[in-house]
Amino acid sequence: MITQEQIPSVLDHPVYDSDGNKIGEAKHVFLDDATGQPEWVSVKTGMFGTSESFVPIKDATMVEDHLEVPFAKDKVKDAPNVDVDSGGHLSEDEEHRLYEHYGIDWDAAWTQANQPGTGGWARTGDDTDTAANARSAGMEGSDDAMTRSEEQMHVGTERREVGRARLRKYVVTEEVQQTVPVRREEVRVEREPITDENRDSAMSGPDITEAEHEVTLHEERPVVATEAVPVERVRLTTEEQADEETVTGEVRKERIEADTPDDDTRDR
């Protein structure tokens, strides 16, 4: 059980669960309005400490330099969000929600707290005086000073997936024109006179006869063939672009006002 004297040792110190997992940092301790005993501790959780969860402190213990609570880390982080009024108090409905979340019976807890003797932690002193001295954490039991707190906004970044790009290869057919030279043979009649050199060849046959001589003609024609050859390599790369974005959030701040007698009252 945490006493009022231990509150300074609790504030701004780590809070661990029963398995040794760090939950966060203790920021405020709330006292019971009827008993003046510490009842709840608010724990800053999250990457930047932007969330605040309430944990029952009655069965918590101080272990060296940290507070240990008998609840699992996930249980604390999933606690319902509650609002604290300007006087630093939790409403009865919000306390009921917290008791239900942590599996604590509201009526049984109050009955046990009011048992006579040492078993009833709600009866450790004069009920009227403790009720008058009960206040939220950050205030010493006998100190006249009041602690003012405010929320600070911490902004960070997280990396998330916004889309995907992929390379896709497909085949298209294009018409290509190319000019190539081709050759062909043509028939041409050549006549030559009879000379001494060719007279024997010319007189070798009959004197007068019919004859035919056949010549085979040739030509070239284009032949098309294709082959696949590599022409380039394509890949996807990414590059980071730095931009600036302005974010807006809401923070809560405590305000302290003093109610003092007016001038007329002081003059009397």
Coordinates of C-alpha atoms in Angstrom, one line a residue:
M1 CA 0.0 0.0 0.0
I2 CA 1.3 3.5 -0.9
T3 CA 1.1 6.1 1.7
Q4 CA 0.9 9.9 1.3
E5 CA 4.5 10.1 2.5
Q6 CA 5.6 8.0 -0.5
I7 CA 3.9 10.1 -3.1
P8 CA 7.1 12.1 -3.9
S9 CA 8.9 8.8 -4.5
V10 CA 6.1 7.7 -6.9
L11 CA 5.8 10.8 -9.1
D12 CA 7.9 10.9 -12.3
H13 CA 9.2 7.4 -11.6
P14 CA 8.8 4.3 -13.8
V15 CA 5.8 2.0 -13.3
Y16 CA 6.2 -1.7 -13.9
D17 CA 3.8 -4.6 -14.0
S18 CA 4.1 -7.7 -12.0
D19 CA 6.1 -9.4 -14.8
G20 CA 8.7 -6.7 -14.8
N21 CA 7.5 -5.0 -18.0
K22 CA 7.7 -1.2 -18.0
I23 CA 4.4 0.5 -18.5
G24 CA 5.3 4.2 -18.4
E25 CA 6.0 7.1 -16.0
A26 CA 3.9 8.0 -13.0
K27 CA 2.6 11.5 -13.4
H28 CA -0.2 12.1 -10.8
V29 CA -1.5 10.3 -7.7
F30 CA -5.2 10.8 -6.8
L31 CA -6.4 10.5 -3.3
D32 CA -9.7 9.2 -2.1
D33 CA -12.0 12.1 -1.2
A34 CA -13.4 10.3 1.8
T35 CA -10.2 8.8 3.3
G36 CA -7.3 10.9 2.0
Q37 CA -5.4 7.7 1.0
P38 CA -3.8 7.3 -2.4
E39 CA -6.2 5.5 -4.7
W40 CA -5.2 6.0 -8.3
V41 CA -2.0 6.7 -10.2
S42 CA -2.0 8.1 -13.7
V43 CA 0.7 6.6 -16.0
K44 CA 2.0 8.2 -19.2
T45 CA 2.2 5.5 -21.9
G46 CA 2.9 5.4 -25.6
M47 CA 5.9 6.1 -27.7
F48 CA 5.9 9.8 -26.8
G49 CA 4.0 9.6 -23.5
T50 CA 0.9 11.0 -25.1
S51 CA -1.6 8.6 -23.5
E52 CA -2.5 8.5 -19.8
S53 CA -4.0 5.5 -18.0
F54 CA -5.3 5.2 -14.5
V55 CA -4.2 2.3 -12.3
P56 CA -5.4 1.4 -8.8
I57 CA -2.5 2.1 -6.3
K58 CA -3.9 0.5 -3.2
D59 CA -2.1 -2.8 -3.8
A60 CA 0.9 -1.3 -5.5
T61 CA 4.4 -1.4 -3.9
M62 CA 7.6 0.7 -4.3
V63 CA 10.4 -1.5 -5.4
E64 CA 13.8 0.3 -5.3
D65 CA 13.3 3.2 -7.7
H66 CA 10.0 2.2 -9.4
L67 CA 6.4 1.5 -8.6
E68 CA 5.1 -2.0 -9.2
V69 CA 1.4 -2.6 -9.8
P70 CA -0.4 -6.0 -9.8
F71 CA -1.8 -5.6 -13.3
A72 CA -0.4 -6.6 -16.7
K73 CA 0.9 -3.9 -19.0
D74 CA -1.8 -4.5 -21.7
K75 CA -4.5 -4.3 -19.0
V76 CA -3.2 -0.8 -18.0
K77 CA -2.9 0.4 -21.5
D78 CA -6.4 -0.7 -22.4
A79 CA -7.9 1.1 -19.4
P80 CA -10.9 3.4 -20.3
N81 CA -10.1 7.1 -20.8
V82 CA -11.5 9.2 -18.0
D83 CA -11.7 13.0 -17.6
V84 CA -10.5 14.8 -14.5
D85 CA -12.5 17.8 -13.4
S86 CA -11.0 21.2 -12.6
G87 CA -10.7 20.2 -9.0
G88 CA -8.6 17.2 -9.7
H89 CA -11.4 14.7 -9.0
L90 CA -12.8 11.6 -10.7
S91 CA -16.5 11.3 -10.9
E92 CA -18.2 8.3 -9.3
D93 CA -19.3 7.0 -12.7
E94 CA -15.7 7.1 -14.0
E95 CA -14.4 5.3 -10.9
H96 CA -17.0 2.6 -11.5
R97 CA -15.7 2.2 -15.0
L98 CA -12.2 1.8 -13.8
Y99 CA -13.1 -0.6 -11.1
E100 CA -15.0 -2.7 -13.6
H101 CA -12.1 -2.7 -16.0
Y102 CA -9.7 -3.9 -13.4
G103 CA -12.2 -6.5 -12.1
I104 CA -12.5 -4.9 -8.6
D105 CA -15.9 -5.1 -6.9
W106 CA -16.9 -1.6 -5.9
D107 CA -19.1 -2.5 -2.9
A108 CA -16.7 -5.1 -1.6
A109 CA -13.7 -2.7 -1.8
W110 CA -15.6 0.0 0.1
T111 CA -16.8 -2.4 2.8
Q112 CA -13.2 -3.7 3.3
A113 CA -11.9 -0.1 3.5
N114 CA -14.3 0.7 6.3
Q115 CA -13.6 -2.2 8.5
P116 CA -12.5 -1.2 12.0
G117 CA -8.9 -1.7 13.0
T118 CA -5.8 -2.0 10.8
G119 CA -7.7 -3.9 8.1
G120 CA -9.8 -0.9 7.2
W121 CA -7.5 1.6 5.5
A122 CA -10.3 4.1 5.2
R123 CA -10.5 4.3 9.1
T124 CA -6.8 5.1 9.9
G125 CA -7.6 8.5 11.3
D126 CA -10.2 11.1 11.8
D127 CA -12.6 10.8 8.8
T128 CA -13.5 14.4 8.8
D129 CA -10.0 15.7 8.7
T130 CA -8.8 13.2 6.1
A131 CA -11.7 14.0 3.8
A132 CA -10.8 17.7 4.1
N133 CA -7.2 17.0 3.2
A134 CA -7.9 14.6 0.3
R135 CA -6.6 16.1 -3.0
S136 CA -5.0 14.9 -6.2
A137 CA -1.4 13.9 -6.6
G138 CA 1.3 16.5 -6.9
M139 CA 0.2 18.1 -3.5
E140 CA 1.9 17.2 -0.3
G141 CA -0.4 16.1 2.5
S142 CA 0.4 19.1 4.8
D143 CA 1.7 21.6 2.2
D144 CA -0.4 24.6 1.3
A145 CA 1.1 24.8 -2.2
M146 CA -0.8 23.5 -5.3
T147 CA 0.9 21.9 -8.3
R148 CA -0.2 23.1 -11.7
S149 CA 0.3 20.7 -14.5
E150 CA -0.3 20.9 -18.3
E151 CA 0.0 18.6 -21.2
Q152 CA 2.7 19.0 -23.8
M153 CA 2.3 17.9 -27.4
H154 CA 5.1 15.7 -28.8
V155 CA 5.1 15.2 -32.5
G156 CA 6.9 12.4 -34.3
T157 CA 6.7 10.4 -37.5
E158 CA 5.8 6.9 -38.4
R159 CA 6.6 5.0 -41.6
R160 CA 3.6 3.5 -43.4
E161 CA 2.9 2.0 -46.8
V162 CA 1.1 4.4 -49.2
G163 CA 1.2 2.4 -52.4
R164 CA 3.1 -0.1 -54.5
A165 CA 4.9 0.2 -57.9
R166 CA 5.8 -2.7 -60.1
L167 CA 7.5 -3.4 -63.4
R168 CA 5.4 -5.2 -66.0
K169 CA 6.8 -6.5 -69.3
Y170 CA 4.6 -7.2 -72.3
V171 CA 5.1 -7.9 -76.0
V172 CA 4.0 -5.6 -78.8
T173 CA 4.3 -6.2 -82.6
E174 CA 5.7 -3.4 -84.8
E175 CA 6.2 -3.2 -88.5
V176 CA 9.8 -2.6 -89.6
Q177 CA 10.9 -1.5 -93.1
Q178 CA 14.5 -2.1 -94.3
T179 CA 15.9 -1.8 -97.9
V180 CA 18.3 -4.6 -99.0
P181 CA 20.1 -4.9 -102.4
V182 CA 19.1 -7.9 -104.5
R183 CA 20.6 -9.3 -107.8
R184 CA 19.0 -11.2 -110.7
E185 CA 20.2 -12.6 -114.0
E186 CA 18.9 -11.4 -117.3
V187 CA 19.2 -13.0 -120.8
R188 CA 21.4 -11.1 -123.3
V189 CA 22.1 -12.3 -126.9
E190 CA 25.7 -11.9 -127.9
R191 CA 26.9 -12.3 -131.5
E192 CA 30.4 -12.8 -132.5
P193 CA 31.9 -13.2 -136.0
I194 CA 33.7 -16.4 -137.2
T195 CA 37.4 -16.1 -136.9
D196 CA 40.3 -18.4 -137.1
E197 CA 40.1 -18.9 -133.4
N198 CA 36.5 -20.1 -133.3
R199 CA 36.1 -21.6 -136.8
D200 CA 36.7 -25.2 -135.6
S201 CA 34.0 -24.9 -132.9
A202 CA 31.6 -23.3 -135.4
M203 CA 32.2 -26.1 -138.1
S204 CA 32.0 -29.0 -135.7
G205 CA 28.3 -29.7 -136.2
P206 CA 26.1 -30.4 -139.3
D207 CA 26.0 -27.9 -142.0
I208 CA 22.4 -27.0 -141.6
T209 CA 20.3 -28.2 -138.6
E210 CA 17.9 -27.1 -135.9
A211 CA 19.1 -26.8 -132.3
E212 CA 18.1 -25.3 -128.9
H213 CA 20.3 -24.2 -126.1
E214 CA 18.8 -23.5 -122.6
V215 CA 20.2 -21.1 -120.0
T216 CA 19.1 -21.1 -116.4
L217 CA 18.5 -17.7 -114.9
H218 CA 18.9 -16.9 -111.1
E219 CA 17.9 -14.0 -108.9
E220 CA 18.1 -13.1 -105.2
R221 CA 15.1 -12.4 -103.0
P222 CA 14.9 -11.0 -99.4
V223 CA 14.7 -13.6 -96.6
V224 CA 13.4 -12.4 -93.2
A225 CA 14.5 -13.9 -90.0
T226 CA 14.3 -12.5 -86.4
E227 CA 16.4 -13.1 -83.3
A228 CA 15.9 -11.8 -79.7
V229 CA 18.8 -9.7 -78.5
P230 CA 19.0 -7.8 -75.2
V231 CA 18.8 -4.0 -75.6
E232 CA 18.6 -2.6 -72.1
R233 CA 17.9 -3.3 -68.4
V234 CA 15.2 -1.5 -66.4
R235 CA 14.7 -1.4 -62.7
L236 CA 12.7 0.5 -60.1
T237 CA 14.4 2.6 -57.4
T238 CA 13.1 4.9 -54.7
E239 CA 14.3 8.3 -53.5
E240 CA 13.1 10.2 -50.5
Q241 CA 11.7 13.7 -50.8
A242 CA 11.6 15.8 -47.6
D243 CA 8.4 17.9 -47.1
E244 CA 7.1 19.9 -44.1
E245 CA 3.6 19.4 -42.7
T246 CA 1.9 21.3 -39.9
V247 CA 0.0 19.3 -37.3
T248 CA -2.6 20.6 -34.9
G249 CA -3.5 19.1 -31.6
E250 CA -5.3 19.9 -28.3
V251 CA -3.5 19.9 -24.9
R252 CA -5.1 20.4 -21.5
K253 CA -3.7 22.9 -19.0
E254 CA -4.6 23.4 -15.4
R255 CA -5.4 26.9 -14.3
I256 CA -5.3 28.1 -10.7
E257 CA -7.5 30.8 -9.4
A258 CA -7.5 32.3 -5.9
D259 CA -10.8 33.2 -4.2
T260 CA -10.0 36.2 -2.0
P261 CA -12.3 38.5 -0.1
D262 CA -13.2 41.7 -2.0
D263 CA -12.0 45.1 -1.0
D264 CA -15.1 45.9 1.0
T265 CA -14.7 42.8 3.2
R266 CA -11.1 43.6 3.9
D267 CA -11.9 47.2 4.9
R268 CA -14.3 46.1 7.7

